[in-house]
DNA sequence: CACATGATATACAAAAATGCATGATCCTTA
DNA sequence: TAAGGATCATGCATTTTTGTATATCATGTG
C-alpha cells in the first residue's frame, strides 16, 4: 500500500481534537465546523492506516496510536508558532514577538521591570512571557529565550551564565513579633513553615541538602510559587525566598542565615536566533537585567 | 492587523520552493502544479506580511526573511516525516519504519550485517539508513536512532556507550611491497597519503593530536569517506582506517602502530521512542551489534 | 419522565482551491 | 541571430473542500 503524505493541516486538526476531546470543540477552536473536522480525522486515519479515535456520542477517545503521535503533533504546533513569531518582526528592526520562558518567581517578580525597560527602548517589541515551573524544552522552540536554573547542556544553544541566586529563610516582621525568631535549625519544628511542591529544581536541590525539611512539617503548601511567596509576605510563616527579592521588602527578615541554598542561573536561546535583532536585543537585556538583579552594583536598580 | 494562521500546507510548499529554487520544480516535487505553488507562496507572503521571494523568470531568489524561516520549515518537515514513521508501525509489533543515522563508514561498512540480522528476526521492519558525515540533529527527529561519535549532551536522549573504536594507519600489502614500509613518523613524508575532509569529528580530533599530518602532504583527497577507504583497499596509499574494520581484510597492514586515534562511540535515541517496539528492538540490536564489532569476544561475528 | 444540551453523522449547496491552457520573458545554444 | 527550453503570470473550467441544515443518539436535570 502506498501512503501519500497527508495534508499538514490534518495534523493541526488532529492535535486540536486531541486537546479538546471532541470534534465540535476542536472545530470551535480552529474556526471551522464539526463536519470538516470529522472529515479531516477520517482522511488522516485513512492516510496512516489506523484508527485514531474511537467515536462515541459524548466525545472521542484517543487510541494508543493517537497518543503515540501526540508529541509529534505538539512539536509541529510549537514550531509553527515559532515560525510565525520569527516572521512577525521586520528583519533589521527590533520588532515583533519574542517568547520568554522563566520560572514563576523569576517571571512574576523579577522580569517585569526588566522587560518594561526593554520595551521602553523598543516600543515595537511584543513580549510573551511564559512563567511556569514546568521545564519547557527550549529545543521544541516553545520559547525563544529561556531563563533556566540548570546549566544548559544542549549543543545548539547560546547560553550566558548569570550567577548564583542565593535563597534563604525569611519571615515577615509581624510573624516574628508574634511567634518569636528561631535561633537554631531545631527551632523550626515549632514554627509555621511555608512549603512548596517538589517539582522545581530548587526544591530538589534543597531536599538533598536539608533533608530534615521534609514536607510533613509544613503548615502551608502549594504547588504555586507565587502563592507561597505571598503567604510569606503576608506573615503566613517562615519560608524560602530569593535573597535579592527579599531585600526589596523591609518587612522580611532573614532568619537562620546559615541556611543557604544556591540557584545557578542561566539565560539561553537558540544559536539561530543570534541574528534576529529582536531576540538578540532581548537576550542581552535579560542578561544585563538579571545580573543587575543579582548584584545591583550600579545604582540604576530602577523604580 | 490580525494575522490569521496560514495553512500548514503552505509551509510545506514554502520549503519545497526554497529547496528547489523555483515554483515549477517545487510543483513537480509535490505533485501539484506551478500556479498552485505560486498561489500558496502569495498567500503565505500575505499572511506573514513580508516578501519571501523576489520573482524572476529563471527562478526565485529567497529574501532574508525566507532564509530566516527556513530552519523552522525544515523542522516541520522532519517532524512530519517522523510522525508518519511513528504511525507506520502497529503498536505492539516490531514493524514499520525506523530511520537510523550514522557516519558514512559505520553506515556503509559496519551496520549492514547488523541490520540484516535485525531484519531476519523481524521481517516487517523497514530500515532507512542515513549514512552521512554531516551532523544530523537528533532532536530535529531527522533520525529515530543515531550512531554518534560524540557524547550525547542532550537531555531527552536515551544513550548507550558502545566503547572506543581505535583508528590506525593502514596500507595494502601490495603498496608496501612496492614503496616500502615506513618505520618512523618522518618517513610518511615520502609516502602517498590518503586524506580526508576536515568536517568529521574524527578528523578534528586527529588534527589536534598529529598536526604534522596537515593536508598538504596528502596525495589523494576526497570528502567522501568510502572513497578514501576504498582507495586504501586498492593500494592507493597509506591512510587511516578503523582497526576492527581492517582486521577483516588480511591484505591491510597496520603501519606505525604507535599512531592511534580513538573514536568514542554512542548510540542514541529519543526517550519517547523507548515505548515503540520497533525502535526499542532496533536500538538494542544496534548496541549489541556495535559492541560485538568492537570486541568480537563471542564467536558469532557473523558472515 | 420529559426536556435541554452537546455529541457525531449525513445530504446538499456554496465557496474555494486546483488544474489546464496560454502568453510573456529570459537564458542558452546552435 | 534565431530557435529551444525553462521560468512565472493569468483567465477559465473543473474538482475538491467547506459550510449549512438536519437527523440521531447519549447524558444530566427538574
XYZ file of C-alpha atoms (C1' of nucleotides) in Angstrom:
666
model
C 0.000 0.000 0.000
C 1.270 3.432 -0.866
C 0.791 6.100 1.714
C 0.531 9.519 0.211
C 1.563 12.155 2.699
C -1.462 13.768 4.246
C -2.057 17.476 4.366
C -0.163 19.088 7.189
C -3.361 20.826 8.143
C -4.701 17.463 9.199
C -2.076 17.354 11.906
C -3.279 20.649 13.251
C -6.821 19.369 13.281
C -5.704 16.141 14.868
C -3.948 17.956 17.683
C -6.921 20.186 18.302
C -9.207 17.178 18.601
C -6.738 15.523 20.932
C -6.546 18.622 23.075
C -10.242 19.416 23.187
C -11.621 15.927 23.303
C -14.327 16.324 20.687
C -14.775 17.231 17.059
C -17.131 20.037 17.934
C -14.805 21.647 20.454
C -11.885 21.393 18.072
C -14.000 22.983 15.372
C -14.803 25.915 17.594
C -11.148 26.329 18.457
C -9.975 26.272 14.874
C -12.781 28.351 13.470
C -14.001 25.502 11.283
C -17.079 23.347 11.504
C -17.604 19.966 13.026
C -18.185 18.104 9.761
C -14.927 19.456 8.412
C -13.012 18.330 11.464
C -14.603 14.919 11.225
C -13.596 14.609 7.609
C -10.049 15.658 8.408
C -9.756 12.944 11.023
C -11.274 10.426 8.608
C -8.767 11.370 5.975
C -5.850 11.221 8.390
C -6.907 7.799 9.641
C -7.127 6.606 6.086
C -3.729 8.052 5.265
C -1.893 6.403 8.130
C -3.981 3.284 8.053
C -5.030 3.065 11.662
C -7.813 4.306 13.889
C -7.014 7.423 15.840
C -10.182 7.805 17.875
C -12.974 5.572 18.992
C -16.071 7.572 18.224
C -18.866 7.929 20.667
C -21.675 10.367 21.023
C -20.229 12.127 24.005
C -16.804 12.643 22.576
C -13.845 10.890 21.090
C -11.470 8.604 22.939
C -7.950 8.713 21.544
C -6.470 5.342 20.722
C -2.952 4.347 21.701
C -1.890 5.194 18.190
C -3.180 8.726 18.599
C -1.383 9.174 21.882
C 1.840 7.948 20.327
C 1.549 10.629 17.662
C 0.659 13.411 20.025
C 4.187 14.587 20.829
C 4.955 14.951 17.144
C 1.840 16.983 16.574
C 2.766 19.172 19.517
C 6.194 19.757 18.067
C 4.596 20.739 14.797
C 2.357 23.202 16.569
C 5.110 24.844 18.568
C 7.405 25.011 15.578
C 4.690 26.569 13.513
C 4.083 29.100 16.255
C 7.790 29.848 16.395
C 7.847 30.339 12.656
C 5.068 32.851 12.912
C 6.919 34.646 15.664
C 10.079 34.700 13.603
C 8.124 36.134 10.718
C 6.482 38.734 12.890
C 9.401 41.125 13.000
C 10.974 43.043 10.217
C 14.499 41.930 9.549
C 16.573 44.877 10.684
C 14.424 46.325 13.413
C 13.716 45.325 16.957
C 10.070 44.483 16.462
C 7.797 41.500 16.503
C 7.162 38.840 19.085
C 9.654 37.292 21.470
C 8.592 34.471 23.730
C 10.420 34.142 27.038
C 10.193 31.254 29.435
C 11.103 31.528 33.094
C 10.188 30.131 36.467
C 7.148 31.521 38.162
C 9.045 33.572 40.679
C 11.530 34.972 38.209
C 8.793 35.607 35.689
C 6.407 37.279 38.073
C 8.733 39.133 40.410
C 11.988 39.799 38.621
C 11.388 40.064 34.903
C 8.573 42.607 34.620
C 10.698 45.693 35.320
C 13.452 44.376 33.077
C 11.019 43.742 30.260
C 9.412 47.108 30.784
C 12.797 48.751 30.303
C 13.376 46.792 27.111
C 10.032 47.806 25.732
C 10.595 51.388 26.643
C 13.635 51.329 24.411
C 11.919 49.281 21.705
C 8.230 50.129 21.529
C 7.510 47.728 18.672
C 8.679 44.722 20.612
C 5.967 42.357 21.787
C 6.919 40.062 24.648
C 5.224 36.813 25.525
C 6.255 35.592 28.946
C 5.629 32.015 29.919
C 6.083 31.823 33.679
C 5.930 28.231 34.759
C 7.949 25.829 36.823
C 7.442 23.062 34.335
C 10.564 22.573 32.317
C 9.964 23.926 28.888
C 12.077 22.272 26.332
C 13.866 25.049 24.572
C 14.642 22.809 21.676
C 10.981 22.384 20.960
C 11.037 26.103 20.412
C 8.247 26.700 22.783
C 10.198 29.736 23.817
C 12.754 31.835 22.029
C 14.652 32.685 25.174
C 14.670 30.835 28.462
C 15.820 31.709 31.937
C 16.834 28.420 33.449
C 18.065 27.138 36.739
C 20.131 24.340 35.295
C 23.220 24.560 33.159
C 22.151 24.288 29.524
C 23.538 21.061 28.189
C 22.433 21.223 24.613
C 24.587 21.879 21.650
C 22.874 24.478 19.578
C 22.274 26.760 22.484
C 23.702 30.179 23.102
C 23.891 30.386 26.881
C 25.055 33.045 29.316
C 25.763 32.413 32.930
C 24.080 34.950 35.190
C 25.405 33.846 38.523
C 24.182 32.196 41.656
C 20.969 33.404 43.219
C 21.095 32.773 46.973
C 17.971 31.610 48.738
C 17.390 31.894 52.422
C 14.681 31.539 55.037
C 12.592 34.644 55.597
C 9.597 35.678 57.600
C 7.553 38.792 57.956
C 8.432 41.016 60.899
C 4.865 40.723 62.153
C 5.079 36.938 62.246
C 8.338 37.017 64.170
C 6.996 39.544 66.654
C 4.196 37.184 67.418
C 5.812 33.744 67.266
C 9.427 34.564 68.046
C 12.554 34.216 65.965
C 14.090 30.759 65.612
C 17.697 30.597 66.724
C 18.615 27.068 65.694
C 17.544 24.703 63.000
C 15.779 22.621 65.606
C 13.504 25.546 66.468
C 11.859 25.287 63.100
C 9.762 22.394 64.320
C 7.812 24.837 66.474
C 7.102 27.223 63.609
C 4.678 27.526 60.747
C 6.640 26.602 57.660
C 5.600 27.543 54.176
C 6.179 24.686 51.790
C 6.432 24.134 48.112
C 5.867 21.458 45.586
C 8.605 19.016 44.803
C 8.844 19.716 41.116
C 11.161 22.662 40.832
C 14.894 22.320 40.505
C 15.391 24.403 43.581
C 13.338 22.072 45.719
C 15.195 19.028 44.548
C 18.479 20.706 45.362
C 17.277 21.732 48.778
C 15.914 18.366 49.736
C 19.301 16.881 49.125
C 20.977 19.365 51.385
C 18.485 19.747 54.192
C 16.573 16.500 54.315
C 15.176 17.453 57.695
C 12.910 19.938 55.964
C 10.644 17.223 54.657
C 7.171 18.156 53.659
C 5.309 16.772 56.697
C 6.494 19.706 58.731
C 4.939 22.313 56.503
C 1.925 24.237 57.664
C 1.091 25.691 54.296
C 1.732 24.032 50.980
C 1.000 24.897 47.405
C 2.334 23.932 44.045
C 2.254 27.563 43.040
C 5.368 29.531 43.856
C 3.758 32.954 43.916
C 1.117 31.785 46.311
C 3.868 30.717 48.669
C 5.797 33.905 48.202
C 2.738 35.949 49.024
C 1.955 33.787 52.014
C 5.402 34.690 53.236
C 4.861 38.377 52.559
C 1.600 38.380 54.441
C 3.061 36.853 57.532
C 1.905 33.299 56.978
C 5.101 31.793 58.315
C 8.726 31.045 57.550
C 9.748 30.067 54.070
C 12.385 30.275 51.415
C 12.775 33.334 49.271
C 15.362 34.615 46.864
C 17.591 36.914 48.889
C 17.692 39.756 46.342
C 13.919 39.663 46.228
C 13.572 39.885 49.994
C 15.948 42.833 50.060
C 13.280 44.900 48.350
C 10.894 44.383 51.227
C 11.957 45.837 54.524
C 9.418 43.797 56.455
C 11.012 40.494 55.531
C 13.629 39.302 57.985
C 16.333 36.817 57.159
C 16.188 34.085 59.788
C 18.765 31.358 60.327
C 21.063 32.907 57.750
C 23.379 29.929 58.000
C 20.861 28.050 55.892
C 21.520 28.945 52.321
C 20.722 27.383 49.015
C 22.045 28.445 45.659
C 20.253 28.626 42.361
C 22.608 28.705 39.459
C 21.012 30.772 36.766
C 21.400 30.951 33.021
C 19.837 32.640 30.077
C 19.724 30.551 26.931
C 18.493 30.876 23.409
C 18.853 29.172 20.102
C 22.004 29.868 18.233
C 19.974 30.555 15.094
C 18.238 33.440 16.796
C 21.503 35.262 17.288
C 20.963 37.023 14.006
C 17.444 38.067 14.874
C 17.645 41.595 16.244
C 14.613 41.335 18.451
C 15.870 38.138 20.059
C 19.403 39.345 20.337
C 18.429 42.620 21.968
C 16.067 40.904 24.366
C 18.650 38.296 25.233
C 21.312 40.874 26.010
C 18.924 42.978 28.017
C 17.762 39.983 30.026
C 21.324 39.022 30.808
C 22.167 42.541 31.906
C 18.955 42.940 33.873
C 19.309 39.663 35.704
C 22.933 40.345 36.544
C 21.882 43.672 37.931
C 19.188 41.940 39.948
C 21.838 39.687 41.406
C 24.470 42.339 42.001
C 22.977 45.816 41.970
C 26.415 47.388 41.789
C 25.456 50.307 39.619
C 22.749 52.477 41.101
C 20.319 52.045 38.239
C 18.273 49.424 40.022
C 15.200 51.088 38.563
C 11.965 52.037 40.194
C -3.786 43.913 11.644
C -4.840 40.441 12.638
C -2.804 37.621 11.222
C -4.818 34.504 10.784
C -2.593 31.469 10.955
C -1.835 30.214 7.482
C -2.438 26.687 6.363
C 0.366 24.429 7.459
C 0.467 23.110 3.935
C 1.835 26.466 2.884
C 4.916 25.775 4.949
C 5.473 22.565 3.067
C 5.124 24.395 -0.216
C 7.388 27.162 1.017
C 10.109 24.704 1.950
C 9.848 22.922 -1.373
C 10.269 26.185 -3.235
C 13.212 27.071 -1.046
C 14.828 23.720 -1.680
C 14.199 23.516 -5.392
C 14.657 27.129 -6.276
C 11.644 27.553 -8.481
C 7.887 27.269 -8.394
C 7.874 24.770 -11.208
C 10.414 22.466 -9.639
C 8.617 22.586 -6.319
C 5.372 21.764 -8.102
C 6.915 18.706 -9.691
C 8.265 17.592 -6.350
C 4.970 17.956 -4.543
C 2.798 16.600 -7.308
C 0.979 19.886 -7.717
C 1.071 22.490 -10.441
C 3.062 25.630 -10.758
C 0.117 28.035 -10.449
C -0.938 26.365 -7.220
C 2.520 26.702 -5.771
C 2.612 30.322 -6.790
C -0.694 30.966 -5.093
C 0.481 29.241 -1.934
C 3.508 31.480 -1.766
C 1.365 34.513 -2.435
C -0.963 33.537 0.363
C 1.893 32.885 2.763
C 3.508 36.204 1.975
C 0.207 37.914 2.592
C -0.270 36.047 5.863
C 3.087 36.967 7.329
C 3.187 40.359 5.734
C 6.554 40.257 4.054
C 8.065 39.195 0.772
C 9.573 35.748 0.738
C 10.988 35.604 -2.787
C 11.994 38.055 -5.411
C 10.421 36.664 -8.530
C 12.344 36.354 -11.711
C 11.818 34.344 -14.824
C 14.664 31.983 -14.205
C 13.704 31.160 -10.680
C 13.022 32.683 -7.336
C 15.584 34.309 -5.073
C 14.746 33.850 -1.413
C 14.758 37.027 0.643
C 16.447 37.278 4.015
C 13.065 36.755 5.587
C 12.658 33.466 3.784
C 16.076 32.270 4.841
C 15.298 33.143 8.436
C 12.208 30.949 8.287
C 13.892 28.052 6.590
C 15.086 26.221 9.714
C 11.577 26.248 11.099
C 10.150 24.851 7.918
C 12.799 22.160 7.933
C 11.882 21.212 11.459
C 8.267 20.973 10.411
C 9.187 18.697 7.539
C 11.321 16.356 9.590
C 8.784 16.225 12.383
C 6.061 15.442 9.943
C 8.182 12.689 8.471
C 8.838 11.326 11.928
C 5.132 11.350 12.651
C 4.490 9.309 9.561
C 7.189 6.873 10.561
C 5.759 6.595 14.049
C 2.377 5.892 12.545
C 3.756 3.316 10.186
C 4.125 0.534 12.702
C 1.409 -1.258 14.547
C 1.609 -0.667 18.267
C 2.671 -3.985 19.662
C 4.652 -5.448 16.829
C 8.110 -4.827 15.502
C 7.053 -3.377 12.195
C 7.112 -0.111 10.359
C 9.914 2.257 9.521
C 12.962 3.087 11.616
C 15.375 5.728 10.452
C 18.981 5.359 11.522
C 21.689 7.926 11.134
C 25.384 7.060 11.175
C 28.663 8.165 9.728
C 29.480 7.034 6.234
C 31.991 4.430 7.254
C 29.889 2.982 10.039
C 26.801 3.085 7.876
C 28.358 1.532 4.825
C 30.795 -0.929 6.341
C 29.630 -1.854 9.802
C 25.872 -1.576 10.007
C 24.651 -3.583 7.028
C 25.279 -7.022 8.551
C 23.840 -5.880 11.865
C 20.731 -4.536 10.210
C 20.397 -7.642 8.127
C 20.345 -9.710 11.280
C 17.678 -7.496 12.806
C 15.527 -7.803 9.741
C 15.968 -11.526 9.637
C 14.391 -11.646 13.060
C 11.757 -9.026 12.238
C 10.733 -9.260 8.602
C 8.195 -6.434 8.825
C 10.768 -3.926 9.909
C 11.744 -1.340 7.335
C 15.065 0.389 7.920
C 16.067 3.726 6.491
C 19.775 4.331 6.887
C 21.149 7.815 6.512
C 24.907 7.463 6.146
C 26.459 10.880 6.209
C 29.229 12.678 7.985
C 27.127 15.773 8.408
C 25.897 16.027 11.946
C 22.246 15.191 11.982
C 20.463 16.790 14.826
C 18.678 14.010 16.584
C 16.382 16.445 18.254
C 15.044 17.504 14.933
C 13.925 13.929 14.638
C 15.572 13.533 11.341
C 16.501 10.110 12.589
C 14.940 7.886 15.180
C 18.244 6.366 16.209
C 21.713 7.780 15.738
C 25.171 6.304 15.966
C 27.345 9.190 17.022
C 30.965 9.852 17.645
C 30.429 12.458 20.310
C 28.927 12.024 23.733
C 25.252 12.916 23.549
C 24.738 16.002 25.632
C 21.038 16.467 25.322
C 18.506 15.859 27.974
C 15.736 13.843 26.451
C 18.073 11.334 24.946
C 18.426 7.687 25.733
C 22.082 6.980 25.050
C 24.256 3.920 25.311
C 28.012 3.985 25.287
C 29.461 1.490 22.846
C 33.135 1.952 23.518
C 36.178 3.358 21.847
C 36.858 2.476 18.253
C 40.596 2.624 17.608
C 41.862 4.014 14.340
C 45.264 3.373 12.941
C 47.312 3.821 9.787
C 46.962 1.032 7.264
C 48.141 0.236 3.792
C 47.590 -2.563 1.332
C 50.278 -5.240 1.282
C 50.805 -4.558 -2.393
C 51.513 -0.910 -1.770
C 54.034 -1.689 0.941
C 55.779 -4.269 -1.220
C 56.326 -1.657 -3.802
C 57.023 1.508 -1.808
C 58.375 0.095 1.434
C 57.054 0.222 4.944
C 57.530 3.422 6.944
C 59.349 2.904 10.200
C 59.063 6.359 11.705
C 56.599 9.168 11.562
C 59.055 11.161 9.499
C 59.014 8.506 6.786
C 55.441 9.410 5.953
C 56.648 12.403 4.003
C 57.992 10.059 1.343
C 54.728 8.145 1.020
C 51.415 8.548 -0.717
C 48.979 9.553 1.944
C 45.243 9.211 1.623
C 43.474 12.210 3.074
C 40.055 13.218 4.184
C 37.945 16.266 4.517
C 38.095 18.316 7.643
C 34.453 18.029 8.610
C 34.223 14.839 10.585
C 34.722 14.685 14.303
C 37.477 12.180 13.860
C 39.461 14.489 11.660
C 39.212 17.351 14.062
C 40.419 15.128 16.876
C 43.286 13.867 14.805
C 44.460 17.241 13.662
C 44.812 18.272 17.257
C 46.920 15.292 18.074
C 49.073 14.941 14.977
C 49.313 18.398 13.470
C 52.146 17.227 11.266
C 49.614 15.354 9.168
C 48.332 18.519 7.604
C 46.504 18.240 4.348
C 49.283 19.483 2.029
C 51.062 16.134 2.395
C 48.145 14.116 1.090
C 48.395 12.527 -2.316
C 44.739 11.636 -2.540
C 41.906 13.594 -1.006
C 38.186 13.306 -1.009
C 35.359 14.477 1.149
C 33.813 11.044 0.851
C 34.946 8.560 3.470
C 34.130 5.432 1.497
C 36.096 6.673 -1.454
C 39.094 7.025 0.819
C 38.537 3.673 2.399
C 38.395 2.024 -0.978
C 41.456 3.884 -2.144
C 43.208 2.342 0.811
C 41.885 -1.122 -0.003
C 43.035 -0.863 -3.562
C 46.566 0.039 -2.648
C 46.337 3.759 -3.218
C 48.494 4.622 -0.260
C 48.616 4.907 3.500
C 45.595 6.129 5.391
C 43.526 5.852 8.477
C 41.079 3.045 8.979
C 39.070 1.696 11.869
C 41.130 -1.146 13.301
C 38.251 -3.626 13.611
C 37.395 -2.959 10.007
C 40.941 -3.579 8.808
C 41.038 -6.826 10.744
C 38.514 -8.224 8.286
C 40.902 -7.704 5.421
C 44.083 -9.729 5.516
C 45.758 -7.585 2.894
C 45.686 -4.462 5.036
C 48.787 -3.975 7.160
C 48.930 -1.843 10.253
C 51.842 0.559 9.868
C 53.297 2.774 12.555
C 51.016 1.227 15.159
C 52.177 3.763 17.710
C 49.905 6.236 15.963
C 46.452 5.688 17.291
C 43.319 7.741 17.445
C 40.200 6.879 19.350
C 36.611 7.391 18.341
C 34.263 7.297 21.257
C 31.013 5.843 20.039
C 27.434 6.080 21.220
C 24.012 5.015 20.155
C 21.267 7.461 20.996
C 17.559 7.789 20.529
C 14.677 9.818 21.834
C 13.390 8.855 25.187
C 9.839 8.886 23.818
C 10.703 6.128 21.425
C 11.563 3.774 24.231
C 7.991 2.532 24.207
C 7.971 1.973 20.479
C 8.791 -1.698 19.938
C 10.380 -1.259 16.550
C 12.683 1.485 17.813
C 13.457 -0.271 21.035
C 14.336 -3.534 19.337
C 16.463 -1.796 16.742
C 18.202 0.256 19.378
C 19.099 -2.762 21.452
C 20.248 -4.722 18.436
C 22.425 -1.856 17.260
C 24.049 -1.560 20.651
C 24.731 -5.279 20.778
C 25.923 -5.405 17.197
C 28.283 -2.486 17.537
C 29.717 -3.797 20.767
C 30.348 -7.064 19.049
C 32.016 -5.203 16.216
C 34.306 -3.578 18.721
C 35.023 -6.667 20.817
C 34.192 -9.830 18.940
C 34.532 -11.876 22.103
C 31.853 -14.371 21.321
C 32.487 -16.272 18.125
C 29.280 -15.144 16.412
C 30.979 -12.403 14.462
C 28.708 -13.397 11.578
C 29.493 -13.706 7.969
C -40.412 11.175 32.593
C -39.882 14.947 29.550
C -36.572 18.197 28.103
C -32.443 20.777 27.252
C -27.716 20.195 25.960
C -23.950 18.544 23.436
C -22.103 14.993 20.807
C -21.480 12.582 15.779
C -23.115 11.517 11.023
C -25.104 12.741 6.504
C -27.214 15.291 2.304
C -26.883 19.089 -0.410
C -25.490 23.813 -1.729
C -21.846 27.268 -1.706
C -17.201 28.513 -1.743
C -12.540 27.761 -2.556
C -8.657 25.555 -4.300
C -6.746 23.256 -8.085
C -5.541 22.151 -12.873
C -5.251 23.371 -17.706
C -4.095 26.224 -21.431
C -1.894 30.111 -22.822
C 1.125 34.145 -23.044
C 5.328 36.702 -21.903
C 10.103 36.880 -20.571
C 14.822 35.443 -20.048
C 18.907 32.378 -20.821
C 21.303 29.078 -23.509
C 22.807 27.200 -27.736
C 23.330 26.201 -32.460
C 20.714 35.923 -34.783
C 17.175 32.725 -34.187
C 15.375 28.642 -32.010
C 14.699 25.854 -27.944
C 13.951 25.370 -23.205
C 12.721 26.901 -18.761
C 10.629 30.151 -15.990
C 6.478 32.961 -13.890
C 1.766 35.129 -14.596
C -3.200 34.911 -15.783
C -8.094 33.573 -17.348
C -11.331 29.950 -17.116
C -13.369 25.260 -16.301
C -13.323 21.631 -13.028
C -12.652 19.365 -8.936
C -12.340 19.487 -4.138
C -13.224 21.297 0.175
C -16.086 23.568 3.282
C -20.398 25.160 5.395
C -25.411 24.772 6.403
C -29.168 22.284 7.907
C -30.869 18.288 9.817
C -31.187 13.635 11.877
C -29.829 10.665 15.639
C -28.094 9.320 19.947
C -26.447 9.852 24.866
C -26.419 12.346 29.223
C -27.873 15.092 33.015
C -31.675 17.758 35.254
C -36.005 19.428 37.131
